[in-house]
Short mmCIF file of C-alpha atoms in Angstrom, two decimals:
data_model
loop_
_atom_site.label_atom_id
_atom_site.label_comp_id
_atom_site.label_asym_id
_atom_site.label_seq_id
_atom_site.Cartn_x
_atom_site.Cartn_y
_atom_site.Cartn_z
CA UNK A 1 0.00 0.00 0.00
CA UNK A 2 0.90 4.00 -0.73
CA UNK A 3 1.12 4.52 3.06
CA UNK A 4 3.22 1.87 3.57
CA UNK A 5 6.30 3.18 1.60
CA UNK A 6 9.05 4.69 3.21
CA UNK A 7 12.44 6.84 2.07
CA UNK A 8 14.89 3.88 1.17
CA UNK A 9 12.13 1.15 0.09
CA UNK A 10 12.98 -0.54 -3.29
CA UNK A 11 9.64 -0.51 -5.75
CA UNK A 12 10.07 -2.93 -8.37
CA UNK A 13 7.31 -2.48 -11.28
CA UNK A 14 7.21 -3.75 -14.38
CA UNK A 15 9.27 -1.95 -17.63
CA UNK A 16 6.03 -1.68 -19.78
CA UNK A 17 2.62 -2.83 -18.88
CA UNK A 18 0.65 -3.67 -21.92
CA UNK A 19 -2.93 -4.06 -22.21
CA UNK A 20 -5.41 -4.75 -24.42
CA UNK A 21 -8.55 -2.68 -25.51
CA UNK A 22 -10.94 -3.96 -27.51
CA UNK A 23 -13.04 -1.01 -28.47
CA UNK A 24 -15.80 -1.09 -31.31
CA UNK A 25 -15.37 2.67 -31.84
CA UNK A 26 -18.52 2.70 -34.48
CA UNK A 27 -20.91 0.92 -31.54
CA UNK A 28 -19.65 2.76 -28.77
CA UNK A 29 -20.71 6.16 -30.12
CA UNK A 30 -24.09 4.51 -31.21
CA UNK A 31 -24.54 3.11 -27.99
CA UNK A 32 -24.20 7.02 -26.74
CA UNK A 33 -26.52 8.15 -29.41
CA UNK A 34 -29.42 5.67 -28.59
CA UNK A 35 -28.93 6.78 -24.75
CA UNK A 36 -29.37 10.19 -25.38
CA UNK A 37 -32.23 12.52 -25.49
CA UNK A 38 -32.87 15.00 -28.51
CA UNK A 39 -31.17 13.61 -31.06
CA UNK A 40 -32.98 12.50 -34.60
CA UNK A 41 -31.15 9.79 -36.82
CA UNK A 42 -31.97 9.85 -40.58
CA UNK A 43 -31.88 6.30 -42.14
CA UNK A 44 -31.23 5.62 -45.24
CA UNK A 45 -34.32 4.29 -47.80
CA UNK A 46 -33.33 0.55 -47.66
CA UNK A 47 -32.68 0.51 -43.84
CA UNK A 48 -36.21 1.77 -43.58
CA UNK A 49 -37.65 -0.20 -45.76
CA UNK A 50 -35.95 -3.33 -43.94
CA UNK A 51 -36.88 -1.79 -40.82
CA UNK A 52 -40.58 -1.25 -41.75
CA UNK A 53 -41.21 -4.77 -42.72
CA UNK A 54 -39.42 -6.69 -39.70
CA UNK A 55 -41.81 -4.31 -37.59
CA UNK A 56 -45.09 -5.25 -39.31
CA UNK A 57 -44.23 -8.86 -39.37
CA UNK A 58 -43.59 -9.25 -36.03
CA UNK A 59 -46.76 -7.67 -35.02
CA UNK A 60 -45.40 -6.43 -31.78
CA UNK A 61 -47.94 -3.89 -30.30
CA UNK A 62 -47.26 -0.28 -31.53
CA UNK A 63 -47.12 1.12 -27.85
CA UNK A 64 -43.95 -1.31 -27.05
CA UNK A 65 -41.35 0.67 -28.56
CA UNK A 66 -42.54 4.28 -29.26
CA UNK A 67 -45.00 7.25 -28.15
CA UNK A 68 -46.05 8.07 -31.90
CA UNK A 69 -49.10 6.76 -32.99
CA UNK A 70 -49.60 4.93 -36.16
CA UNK A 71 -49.77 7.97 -38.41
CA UNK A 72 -47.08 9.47 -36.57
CA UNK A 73 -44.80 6.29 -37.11
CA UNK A 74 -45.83 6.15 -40.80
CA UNK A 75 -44.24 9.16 -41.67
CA UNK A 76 -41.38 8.52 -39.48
CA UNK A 77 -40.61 5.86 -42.17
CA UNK A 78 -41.84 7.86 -44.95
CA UNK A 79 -39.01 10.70 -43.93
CA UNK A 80 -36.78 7.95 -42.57
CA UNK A 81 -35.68 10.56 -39.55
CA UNK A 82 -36.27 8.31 -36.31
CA UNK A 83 -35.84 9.76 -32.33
CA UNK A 84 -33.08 8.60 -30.98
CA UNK A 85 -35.40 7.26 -27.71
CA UNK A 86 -37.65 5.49 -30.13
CA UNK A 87 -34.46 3.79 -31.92
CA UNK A 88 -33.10 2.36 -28.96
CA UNK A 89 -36.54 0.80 -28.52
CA UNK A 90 -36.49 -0.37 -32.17
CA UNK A 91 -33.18 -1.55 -31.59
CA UNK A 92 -33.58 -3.37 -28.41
CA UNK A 93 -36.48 -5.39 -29.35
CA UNK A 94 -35.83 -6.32 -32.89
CA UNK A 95 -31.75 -7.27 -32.26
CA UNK A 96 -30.36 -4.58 -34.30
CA UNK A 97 -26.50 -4.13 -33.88
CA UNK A 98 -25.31 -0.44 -32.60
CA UNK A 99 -23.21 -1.22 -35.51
CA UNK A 100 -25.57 -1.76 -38.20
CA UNK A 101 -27.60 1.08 -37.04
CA UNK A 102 -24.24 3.48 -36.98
CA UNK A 103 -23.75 2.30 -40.86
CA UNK A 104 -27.06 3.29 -42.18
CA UNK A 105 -27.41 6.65 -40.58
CA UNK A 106 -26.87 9.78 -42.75
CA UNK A 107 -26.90 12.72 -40.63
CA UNK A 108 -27.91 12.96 -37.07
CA UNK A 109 -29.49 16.27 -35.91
CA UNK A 110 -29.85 17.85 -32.21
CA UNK A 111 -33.18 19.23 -31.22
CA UNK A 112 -33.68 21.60 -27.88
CA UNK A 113 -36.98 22.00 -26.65
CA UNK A 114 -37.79 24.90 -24.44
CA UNK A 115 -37.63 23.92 -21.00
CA UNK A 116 -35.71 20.77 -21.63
CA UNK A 117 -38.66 18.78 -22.02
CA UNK A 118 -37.96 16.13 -24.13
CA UNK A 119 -41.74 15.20 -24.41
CA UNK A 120 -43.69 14.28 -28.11
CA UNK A 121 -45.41 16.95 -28.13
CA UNK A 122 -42.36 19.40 -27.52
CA UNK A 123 -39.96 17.67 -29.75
CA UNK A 124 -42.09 18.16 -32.48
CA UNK A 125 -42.46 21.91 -32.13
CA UNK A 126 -38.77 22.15 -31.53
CA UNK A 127 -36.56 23.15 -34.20
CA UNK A 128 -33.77 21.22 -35.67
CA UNK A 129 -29.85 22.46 -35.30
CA UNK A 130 -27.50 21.68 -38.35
CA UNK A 131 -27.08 18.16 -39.44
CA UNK A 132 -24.20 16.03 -39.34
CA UNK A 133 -22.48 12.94 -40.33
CA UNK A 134 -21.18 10.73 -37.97
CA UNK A 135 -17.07 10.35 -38.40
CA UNK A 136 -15.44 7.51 -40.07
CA UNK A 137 -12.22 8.71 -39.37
CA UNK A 138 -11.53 8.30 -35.70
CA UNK A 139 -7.96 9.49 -35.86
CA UNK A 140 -9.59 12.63 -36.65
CA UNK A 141 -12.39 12.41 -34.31
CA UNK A 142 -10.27 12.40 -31.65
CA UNK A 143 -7.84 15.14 -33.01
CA UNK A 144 -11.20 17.44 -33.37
CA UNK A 145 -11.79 16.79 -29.62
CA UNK A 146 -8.66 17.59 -28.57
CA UNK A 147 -8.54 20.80 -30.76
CA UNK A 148 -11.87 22.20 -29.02
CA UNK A 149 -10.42 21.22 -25.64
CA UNK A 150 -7.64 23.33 -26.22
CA UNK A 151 -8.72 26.03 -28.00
CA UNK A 152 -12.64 25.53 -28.62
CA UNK A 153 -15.32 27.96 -27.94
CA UNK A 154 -18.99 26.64 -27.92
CA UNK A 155 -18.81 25.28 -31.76
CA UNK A 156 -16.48 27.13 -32.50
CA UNK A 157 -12.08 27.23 -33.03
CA UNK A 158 -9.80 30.16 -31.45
CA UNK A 159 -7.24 30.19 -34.83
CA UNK A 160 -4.11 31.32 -33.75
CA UNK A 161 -2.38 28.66 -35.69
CA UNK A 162 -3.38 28.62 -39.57
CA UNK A 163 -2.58 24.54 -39.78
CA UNK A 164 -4.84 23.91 -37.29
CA UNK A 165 -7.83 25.95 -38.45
CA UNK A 166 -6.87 24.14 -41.68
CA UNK A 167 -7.41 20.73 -40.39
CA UNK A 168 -10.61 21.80 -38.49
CA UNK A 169 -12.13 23.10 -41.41
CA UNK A 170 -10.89 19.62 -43.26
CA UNK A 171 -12.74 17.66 -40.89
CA UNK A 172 -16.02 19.45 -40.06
CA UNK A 173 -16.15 19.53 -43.64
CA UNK A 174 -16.22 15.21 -43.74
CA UNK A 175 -18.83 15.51 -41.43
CA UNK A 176 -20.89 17.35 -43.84
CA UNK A 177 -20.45 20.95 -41.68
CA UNK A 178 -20.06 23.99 -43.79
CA UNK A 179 -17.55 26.03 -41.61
CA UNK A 180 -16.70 29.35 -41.98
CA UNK A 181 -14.27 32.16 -41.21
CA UNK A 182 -15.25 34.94 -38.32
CA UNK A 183 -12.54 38.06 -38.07
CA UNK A 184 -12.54 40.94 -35.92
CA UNK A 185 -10.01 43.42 -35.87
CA UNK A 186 -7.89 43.42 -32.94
CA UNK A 187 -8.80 39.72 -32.15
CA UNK A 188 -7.83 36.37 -32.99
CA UNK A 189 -9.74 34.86 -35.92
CA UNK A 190 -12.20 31.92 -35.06
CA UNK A 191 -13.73 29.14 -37.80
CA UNK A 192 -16.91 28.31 -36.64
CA UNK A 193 -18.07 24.63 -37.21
CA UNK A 194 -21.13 24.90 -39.39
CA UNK A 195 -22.85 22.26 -36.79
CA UNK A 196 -24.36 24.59 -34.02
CA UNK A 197 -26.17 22.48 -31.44
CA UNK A 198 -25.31 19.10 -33.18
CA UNK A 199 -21.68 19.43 -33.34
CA UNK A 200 -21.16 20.57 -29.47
CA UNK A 201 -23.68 17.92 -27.93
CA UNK A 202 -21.86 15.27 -29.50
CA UNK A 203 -18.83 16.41 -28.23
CA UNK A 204 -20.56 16.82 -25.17
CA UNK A 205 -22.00 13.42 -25.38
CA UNK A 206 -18.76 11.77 -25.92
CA UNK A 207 -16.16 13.72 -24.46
CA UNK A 208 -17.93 16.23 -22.19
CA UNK A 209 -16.89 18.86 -24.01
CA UNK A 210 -18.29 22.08 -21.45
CA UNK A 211 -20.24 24.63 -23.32
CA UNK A 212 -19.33 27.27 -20.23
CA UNK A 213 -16.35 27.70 -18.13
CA UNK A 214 -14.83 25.13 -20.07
CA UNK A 215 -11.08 25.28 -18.53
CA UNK A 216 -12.45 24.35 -14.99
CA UNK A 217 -14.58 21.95 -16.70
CA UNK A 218 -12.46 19.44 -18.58
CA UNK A 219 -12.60 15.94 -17.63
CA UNK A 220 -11.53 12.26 -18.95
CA UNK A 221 -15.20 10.83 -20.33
CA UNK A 222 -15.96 6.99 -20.46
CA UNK A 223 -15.73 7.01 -23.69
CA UNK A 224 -12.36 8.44 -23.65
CA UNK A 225 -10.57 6.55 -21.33
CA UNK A 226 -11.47 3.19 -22.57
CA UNK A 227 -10.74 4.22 -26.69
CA UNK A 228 -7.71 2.91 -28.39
CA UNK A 229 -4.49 5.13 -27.46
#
């Protein structure tokens, strides 16, 4: 034990402790997704289509896995833009994969209703933040995390180094962002992300990236500290 050492005692440890982490990045993050609140996931047309016809042949009551009502859930389909709540459901019951689920999304998009009251009603009055792709690049996932913990803003980049506004714009831009360029005179230039509410929850969501007071406010995450080095 720590308390038991004393000036003079020999520690012997070993030269290089190796472990080994077996981390499916891709069903990690949709693991997160599914688990959180206010996020919609747009499908693409043959994973709804598959989706729509494992439902109605199961004939699983409606009420098992979602609020929405019938004509509710049809154009769900129809759009192909699912609740995250309601696809964890989906998910749970019918065996999906996070991984299967992760491969088929498009864009995700974040959704804040007033009050944080995630309820039917509410979500659907709420309005949607920018959409985004989810990364296939993790390498660069993390890299964007680490940029924004150093020199983020809410969604946005402090550029006091060209390269690295360069490589931020590079990657928001894979994740279907459109980021521009804000200047002021007298200040350092910032590159906004293009992803508003979307990009910083799922920052938040995986790395607990802090929207306010951020350099008393940054910790290890879960997800963080059990990812690949």
């Amino acid at each position: 034990k720590a308390d038991e050492i004393s000036i003079g005692d020999r520690i012997v440890h070993s030269r290089e402790l190796k472990t080994e982490i077996n981390v499916n990045i891709k069903g990690e993050i949709m693991k997160a997704l599914l688990s959180k609140e206010g996020f919609y996931l747009k499908f693409n047309k043959e994973f709804c289509n598959e989706l729509k016809i494992i439902i109605r042949q199961s004939k699983i009551p409606l009420k098992s896995f979602t609020e929405l009502s019938r004509h509710s859930l049809d154009f769900t389909f129809r759009r192909g833009t699912f609740r995250s709540i309601d696809m964890r459901r989906i998910a749970n019951i019918f065996e999906i994969s996070p991984l299967k689920t992760y491969e088929n999304i498009e864009y995700i998009v974040k959704r804040s209703p007033k009050g944080g009251n995630y309820s039917t009603e509410n979500m659907w009055r709420a309005k949607n933040s920018n959409k985004m792709k989810l990364p296939q690049n993790f390498d660069d996932l993390f890299y964007l995390a680490g940029m924004m913990a150093g020199d983020g803003s809410d969604d946005k980049l402090v550029a006091g180094k060209p390269h690295l506004a360069n490589i931020f714009i590079r990657i928001c831009t894979e994740l279907g962002l459109k980021p521009y360029w804000r200047k002021y005179e007298g200040k350092c230039p910032e590159v906004v992300s293009g992803g508003g509410e979307t990009f910083t929850s799922f920052l938040d969501m995986l790395f607990h990236y802090p929207k306010r007071k951020k350099s008393h406010n940054i910790i290890i995450s879960e997800f963080l500290s059990k990812s690949p080095d």
